[in-house]
Amino acid sequence: MPARTDGHAARRAGTRAAVIDAAVRLVARQGFSATSVDDIAAEAGVAKGSVYYNFASKSDILEAALGEGTERLRTALASARDAVADDERIDAMVRALLAAVHTYPDLAKLVAAEVFRAEREWQQSIGALRAETISMFEVELTVRRPGEDVSLLAAAVFGATLVAGLEWLVFQPDRTLDEVHASVRGLTAGL
């Protein structure tokens, strides 16, 4: 059998991305149980067989989405953190998290809806996304509050930012990133 071409790899990557995006959109909108593989294929504009060629199951699709989302978020937070002075790092990461919620609203809704559902197959991936994000805040808070256990405070900063971002998306979409960021900054001032 001849080797696959780069064109095939590019098409497969495009199909995978389309399937992941479609699944995240549908699950965020109607829930995991109400979303079928047929729905995902139709939303992605691909054949059902293409979905199964790229993923073993519907849960596998969400695992991939969460893995990609974790990497995008880690990169965004690290870039924001590294671009500013030490005393501005938490604020820059809060802004980056809000921007990520706005850029990837369906993924943010999915994470918020699924973070406390322990029975889901992808709970470990949701937990990894949450832990990765919170740990980045925790590192910066530890610098500011040496010797203190800042794990709950880091979770509070993450949670408040995520909820403010979701509030913005769903109920107050006319607000700007600057307005939402200023509101969250009011909570995190002095950290």
PDB file of C-alpha atoms in Angstrom:
ATOM      1  CA  MET A   1       0.000   0.000   0.000  1.00  0.00           C
ATOM      2  CA  PRO A   2       1.460   3.412  -0.888  1.00  0.00           C
ATOM      3  CA  ALA A   3       2.351   5.823   1.882  1.00  0.00           C
ATOM      4  CA  ARG A   4      -0.235   8.437   2.743  1.00  0.00           C
ATOM      5  CA  THR A   5       0.425  11.902   1.424  1.00  0.00           C
ATOM      6  CA  ASP A   6       0.691  15.111   3.371  1.00  0.00           C
ATOM      7  CA  GLY A   7      -2.621  16.063   1.783  1.00  0.00           C
ATOM      8  CA  HIS A   8      -4.286  13.103   3.478  1.00  0.00           C
ATOM      9  CA  ALA A   9      -2.791  14.049   6.836  1.00  0.00           C
ATOM     10  CA  ALA A  10      -3.973  17.623   6.412  1.00  0.00           C
ATOM     11  CA  ARG A  11      -7.506  16.467   5.494  1.00  0.00           C
ATOM     12  CA  ARG A  12      -7.567  14.113   8.472  1.00  0.00           C
ATOM     13  CA  ALA A  13      -6.422  16.900  10.798  1.00  0.00           C
ATOM     14  CA  GLY A  14      -9.119  19.146   9.338  1.00  0.00           C
ATOM     15  CA  THR A  15     -11.763  16.480   9.832  1.00  0.00           C
ATOM     16  CA  ARG A  16     -10.623  15.854  13.419  1.00  0.00           C
ATOM     17  CA  ALA A  17     -10.784  19.587  14.168  1.00  0.00           C
ATOM     18  CA  ALA A  18     -14.237  19.912  12.589  1.00  0.00           C
ATOM     19  CA  VAL A  19     -15.546  16.932  14.580  1.00  0.00           C
ATOM     20  CA  ILE A  20     -14.095  18.261  17.846  1.00  0.00           C
ATOM     21  CA  ASP A  21     -15.526  21.742  17.262  1.00  0.00           C
ATOM     22  CA  ALA A  22     -18.935  20.324  16.336  1.00  0.00           C
ATOM     23  CA  ALA A  23     -19.030  18.062  19.392  1.00  0.00           C
ATOM     24  CA  VAL A  24     -18.090  20.862  21.766  1.00  0.00           C
ATOM     25  CA  ARG A  25     -20.720  23.166  20.228  1.00  0.00           C
ATOM     26  CA  LEU A  26     -23.460  20.553  20.474  1.00  0.00           C
ATOM     27  CA  VAL A  27     -22.607  19.296  23.954  1.00  0.00           C
ATOM     28  CA  ALA A  28     -22.378  22.865  25.260  1.00  0.00           C
ATOM     29  CA  ARG A  29     -25.781  23.623  23.746  1.00  0.00           C
ATOM     30  CA  GLN A  30     -27.777  20.450  24.425  1.00  0.00           C
ATOM     31  CA  GLY A  31     -25.742  18.271  26.784  1.00  0.00           C
ATOM     32  CA  PHE A  32     -23.694  15.129  26.338  1.00  0.00           C
ATOM     33  CA  SER A  33     -26.520  12.599  26.599  1.00  0.00           C
ATOM     34  CA  ALA A  34     -28.699  14.443  24.089  1.00  0.00           C
ATOM     35  CA  THR A  35     -25.888  14.620  21.517  1.00  0.00           C
ATOM     36  CA  SER A  36     -25.420  11.640  19.225  1.00  0.00           C
ATOM     37  CA  VAL A  37     -22.530  10.769  16.927  1.00  0.00           C
ATOM     38  CA  ASP A  38     -24.961  11.300  14.042  1.00  0.00           C
ATOM     39  CA  ASP A  39     -25.588  14.838  15.330  1.00  0.00           C
ATOM     40  CA  ILE A  40     -21.858  15.484  15.573  1.00  0.00           C
ATOM     41  CA  ALA A  41     -21.221  14.200  12.052  1.00  0.00           C
ATOM     42  CA  ALA A  42     -24.023  16.355  10.635  1.00  0.00           C
ATOM     43  CA  GLU A  43     -22.826  19.442  12.512  1.00  0.00           C
ATOM     44  CA  ALA A  44     -19.250  18.857  11.318  1.00  0.00           C
ATOM     45  CA  GLY A  45     -20.384  18.220   7.756  1.00  0.00           C
ATOM     46  CA  VAL A  46     -18.726  14.791   7.597  1.00  0.00           C
ATOM     47  CA  ALA A  47     -19.894  11.203   7.298  1.00  0.00           C
ATOM     48  CA  LYS A  48     -20.483   9.237  10.486  1.00  0.00           C
ATOM     49  CA  GLY A  49     -17.740   6.861   9.363  1.00  0.00           C
ATOM     50  CA  SER A  50     -15.295   9.766   9.323  1.00  0.00           C
ATOM     51  CA  VAL A  51     -16.101  10.427  12.962  1.00  0.00           C
ATOM     52  CA  TYR A  52     -15.364   6.803  13.870  1.00  0.00           C
ATOM     53  CA  TYR A  53     -12.261   6.757  11.675  1.00  0.00           C
ATOM     54  CA  ASN A  54     -10.829   9.550  13.837  1.00  0.00           C
ATOM     55  CA  PHE A  55     -12.322   8.742  17.246  1.00  0.00           C
ATOM     56  CA  ALA A  56     -13.309   5.567  19.055  1.00  0.00           C
ATOM     57  CA  SER A  57     -16.343   7.124  20.734  1.00  0.00           C
ATOM     58  CA  LYS A  58     -18.205  10.297  21.580  1.00  0.00           C
ATOM     59  CA  SER A  59     -16.302  10.411  24.881  1.00  0.00           C
ATOM     60  CA  ASP A  60     -13.021  10.139  22.969  1.00  0.00           C
ATOM     61  CA  ILE A  61     -13.971  13.270  21.020  1.00  0.00           C
ATOM     62  CA  LEU A  62     -14.539  15.206  24.230  1.00  0.00           C
ATOM     63  CA  GLU A  63     -11.268  13.895  25.681  1.00  0.00           C
ATOM     64  CA  ALA A  64      -9.481  15.303  22.625  1.00  0.00           C
ATOM     65  CA  ALA A  65     -11.323  18.620  22.935  1.00  0.00           C
ATOM     66  CA  LEU A  66     -10.386  18.937  26.593  1.00  0.00           C
ATOM     67  CA  GLY A  67      -6.759  18.083  25.861  1.00  0.00           C
ATOM     68  CA  GLU A  68      -6.565  20.747  23.182  1.00  0.00           C
ATOM     69  CA  GLY A  69      -8.403  23.227  25.391  1.00  0.00           C
ATOM     70  CA  THR A  70      -5.983  22.603  28.250  1.00  0.00           C
ATOM     71  CA  GLU A  71      -3.011  23.244  25.989  1.00  0.00           C
ATOM     72  CA  ARG A  72      -4.516  26.445  24.528  1.00  0.00           C
ATOM     73  CA  LEU A  73      -5.363  27.739  27.988  1.00  0.00           C
ATOM     74  CA  ARG A  74      -1.944  26.849  29.422  1.00  0.00           C
ATOM     75  CA  THR A  75      -0.264  28.665  26.539  1.00  0.00           C
ATOM     76  CA  ALA A  76      -2.496  31.739  26.861  1.00  0.00           C
ATOM     77  CA  LEU A  77      -1.982  32.008  30.620  1.00  0.00           C
ATOM     78  CA  ALA A  78       1.774  31.458  30.380  1.00  0.00           C
ATOM     79  CA  SER A  79       2.109  34.060  27.629  1.00  0.00           C
ATOM     80  CA  ALA A  80       0.098  36.588  29.614  1.00  0.00           C
ATOM     81  CA  ARG A  81       2.055  35.844  32.802  1.00  0.00           C
ATOM     82  CA  ASP A  82       5.431  36.084  31.113  1.00  0.00           C
ATOM     83  CA  ALA A  83       4.633  39.350  29.328  1.00  0.00           C
ATOM     84  CA  VAL A  84       4.273  41.478  32.471  1.00  0.00           C
ATOM     85  CA  ALA A  85       6.068  42.396  35.677  1.00  0.00           C
ATOM     86  CA  ASP A  86       5.758  40.025  38.647  1.00  0.00           C
ATOM     87  CA  ASP A  87       3.188  42.167  40.466  1.00  0.00           C
ATOM     88  CA  GLU A  88       0.905  42.188  37.403  1.00  0.00           C
ATOM     89  CA  ARG A  89       0.936  38.456  36.672  1.00  0.00           C
ATOM     90  CA  ILE A  90      -2.296  37.412  38.377  1.00  0.00           C
ATOM     91  CA  ASP A  91      -4.187  40.258  36.747  1.00  0.00           C
ATOM     92  CA  ALA A  92      -2.744  39.389  33.327  1.00  0.00           C
ATOM     93  CA  MET A  93      -3.734  35.737  33.768  1.00  0.00           C
ATOM     94  CA  VAL A  94      -7.262  36.728  34.829  1.00  0.00           C
ATOM     95  CA  ARG A  95      -7.570  38.787  31.647  1.00  0.00           C
ATOM     96  CA  ALA A  96      -6.196  35.918  29.548  1.00  0.00           C
ATOM     97  CA  LEU A  97      -8.691  33.492  31.099  1.00  0.00           C
ATOM     98  CA  LEU A  98     -11.563  35.890  30.363  1.00  0.00           C
ATOM     99  CA  ALA A  99     -10.325  36.289  26.787  1.00  0.00           C
ATOM    100  CA  ALA A 100     -10.176  32.487  26.431  1.00  0.00           C
ATOM    101  CA  VAL A 101     -13.753  32.160  27.705  1.00  0.00           C
ATOM    102  CA  HIS A 102     -14.816  34.725  25.115  1.00  0.00           C
ATOM    103  CA  THR A 103     -12.794  33.118  22.302  1.00  0.00           C
ATOM    104  CA  TYR A 104     -13.889  29.540  23.120  1.00  0.00           C
ATOM    105  CA  PRO A 105     -17.339  30.023  24.668  1.00  0.00           C
ATOM    106  CA  ASP A 106     -18.608  26.512  24.008  1.00  0.00           C
ATOM    107  CA  LEU A 107     -15.573  24.923  25.630  1.00  0.00           C
ATOM    108  CA  ALA A 108     -15.979  27.228  28.645  1.00  0.00           C
ATOM    109  CA  LYS A 109     -19.651  26.237  28.959  1.00  0.00           C
ATOM    110  CA  LEU A 110     -18.730  22.562  28.640  1.00  0.00           C
ATOM    111  CA  VAL A 111     -16.080  22.810  31.362  1.00  0.00           C
ATOM    112  CA  ALA A 112     -18.416  24.707  33.685  1.00  0.00           C
ATOM    113  CA  ALA A 113     -21.225  22.200  33.142  1.00  0.00           C
ATOM    114  CA  GLU A 114     -19.056  19.109  33.541  1.00  0.00           C
ATOM    115  CA  VAL A 115     -16.445  20.040  36.162  1.00  0.00           C
ATOM    116  CA  PHE A 116     -18.377  18.527  39.077  1.00  0.00           C
ATOM    117  CA  ARG A 117     -19.898  15.494  37.297  1.00  0.00           C
ATOM    118  CA  ALA A 118     -17.662  12.792  38.701  1.00  0.00           C
ATOM    119  CA  GLU A 119     -19.318   9.947  36.827  1.00  0.00           C
ATOM    120  CA  ARG A 120     -18.276  11.078  33.350  1.00  0.00           C
ATOM    121  CA  GLU A 121     -15.556   9.206  31.454  1.00  0.00           C
ATOM    122  CA  TRP A 122     -13.650  12.413  30.791  1.00  0.00           C
ATOM    123  CA  GLN A 123     -13.725  13.618  34.402  1.00  0.00           C
ATOM    124  CA  GLN A 124      -9.977  13.103  34.601  1.00  0.00           C
ATOM    125  CA  SER A 125      -9.453  15.404  31.603  1.00  0.00           C
ATOM    126  CA  ILE A 126     -11.753  18.065  33.070  1.00  0.00           C
ATOM    127  CA  GLY A 127      -9.871  17.730  36.338  1.00  0.00           C
ATOM    128  CA  ALA A 128      -6.553  18.121  34.528  1.00  0.00           C
ATOM    129  CA  LEU A 129      -7.722  21.322  32.810  1.00  0.00           C
ATOM    130  CA  ARG A 130      -8.962  22.697  36.126  1.00  0.00           C
ATOM    131  CA  ALA A 131      -5.825  21.649  38.020  1.00  0.00           C
ATOM    132  CA  GLU A 132      -3.482  23.022  35.357  1.00  0.00           C
ATOM    133  CA  THR A 133      -5.191  26.405  35.384  1.00  0.00           C
ATOM    134  CA  ILE A 134      -5.509  26.646  39.151  1.00  0.00           C
ATOM    135  CA  SER A 135      -1.883  25.617  39.663  1.00  0.00           C
ATOM    136  CA  MET A 136      -0.712  28.512  37.499  1.00  0.00           C
ATOM    137  CA  PHE A 137      -2.609  30.926  39.753  1.00  0.00           C
ATOM    138  CA  GLU A 138      -1.354  29.057  42.817  1.00  0.00           C
ATOM    139  CA  VAL A 139       2.288  29.539  41.811  1.00  0.00           C
ATOM    140  CA  GLU A 140       1.816  33.294  41.546  1.00  0.00           C
ATOM    141  CA  LEU A 141      -0.148  33.505  44.792  1.00  0.00           C
ATOM    142  CA  THR A 142       2.547  31.535  46.622  1.00  0.00           C
ATOM    143  CA  VAL A 143       5.095  34.194  45.609  1.00  0.00           C
ATOM    144  CA  ARG A 144       2.844  36.870  47.105  1.00  0.00           C
ATOM    145  CA  ARG A 145       1.877  34.877  50.209  1.00  0.00           C
ATOM    146  CA  PRO A 146       4.841  32.693  51.100  1.00  0.00           C
ATOM    147  CA  GLY A 147       4.162  30.059  53.719  1.00  0.00           C
ATOM    148  CA  GLU A 148       0.393  30.193  53.236  1.00  0.00           C
ATOM    149  CA  ASP A 149      -1.763  27.453  51.757  1.00  0.00           C
ATOM    150  CA  VAL A 150      -3.135  29.316  48.762  1.00  0.00           C
ATOM    151  CA  SER A 151      -4.772  26.358  47.013  1.00  0.00           C
ATOM    152  CA  LEU A 152      -8.339  27.404  47.853  1.00  0.00           C
ATOM    153  CA  LEU A 153      -7.606  31.034  47.025  1.00  0.00           C
ATOM    154  CA  ALA A 154      -6.228  29.998  43.626  1.00  0.00           C
ATOM    155  CA  ALA A 155      -9.388  27.933  43.012  1.00  0.00           C
ATOM    156  CA  ALA A 156     -11.499  30.953  44.011  1.00  0.00           C
ATOM    157  CA  VAL A 157      -9.676  33.226  41.567  1.00  0.00           C
ATOM    158  CA  PHE A 158     -10.140  30.656  38.778  1.00  0.00           C
ATOM    159  CA  GLY A 159     -13.792  30.052  39.679  1.00  0.00           C
ATOM    160  CA  ALA A 160     -14.698  33.731  39.989  1.00  0.00           C
ATOM    161  CA  THR A 161     -13.047  34.469  36.670  1.00  0.00           C
ATOM    162  CA  LEU A 162     -14.756  31.559  34.906  1.00  0.00           C
ATOM    163  CA  VAL A 163     -18.182  32.466  36.319  1.00  0.00           C
ATOM    164  CA  ALA A 164     -17.713  36.141  35.419  1.00  0.00           C
ATOM    165  CA  GLY A 165     -16.738  35.082  31.911  1.00  0.00           C
ATOM    166  CA  LEU A 166     -19.816  32.870  31.586  1.00  0.00           C
ATOM    167  CA  GLU A 167     -22.040  35.628  32.978  1.00  0.00           C
ATOM    168  CA  TRP A 168     -20.585  37.892  30.306  1.00  0.00           C
ATOM    169  CA  LEU A 169     -21.205  35.368  27.521  1.00  0.00           C
ATOM    170  CA  VAL A 170     -24.737  34.409  28.458  1.00  0.00           C
ATOM    171  CA  PHE A 171     -26.325  37.359  30.247  1.00  0.00           C
ATOM    172  CA  GLN A 172     -24.240  40.452  29.551  1.00  0.00           C
ATOM    173  CA  PRO A 173     -22.751  40.009  26.068  1.00  0.00           C
ATOM    174  CA  ASP A 174     -22.756  43.754  25.368  1.00  0.00           C
ATOM    175  CA  ARG A 175     -20.006  44.323  27.916  1.00  0.00           C
ATOM    176  CA  THR A 176     -16.417  44.622  26.749  1.00  0.00           C
ATOM    177  CA  LEU A 177     -13.471  42.547  27.878  1.00  0.00           C
ATOM    178  CA  ASP A 178     -12.150  45.648  29.647  1.00  0.00           C
ATOM    179  CA  GLU A 179     -15.377  46.009  31.652  1.00  0.00           C
ATOM    180  CA  VAL A 180     -15.495  42.364  32.687  1.00  0.00           C
ATOM    181  CA  HIS A 181     -11.797  42.366  33.506  1.00  0.00           C
ATOM    182  CA  ALA A 182     -12.217  45.489  35.661  1.00  0.00           C
ATOM    183  CA  SER A 183     -14.990  43.768  37.622  1.00  0.00           C
ATOM    184  CA  VAL A 184     -12.906  40.686  38.326  1.00  0.00           C
ATOM    185  CA  ARG A 185      -9.894  42.873  39.078  1.00  0.00           C
ATOM    186  CA  GLY A 186     -11.973  44.388  41.874  1.00  0.00           C
ATOM    187  CA  LEU A 187     -12.149  40.928  43.468  1.00  0.00           C
ATOM    188  CA  THR A 188      -8.488  40.096  42.984  1.00  0.00           C
ATOM    189  CA  ALA A 189      -6.985  43.458  43.925  1.00  0.00           C
ATOM    190  CA  GLY A 190      -4.453  43.111  46.672  1.00  0.00           C
ATOM    191  CA  LEU A 191      -3.641  39.448  46.014  1.00  0.00           C
TER     192      LEU A 191
END
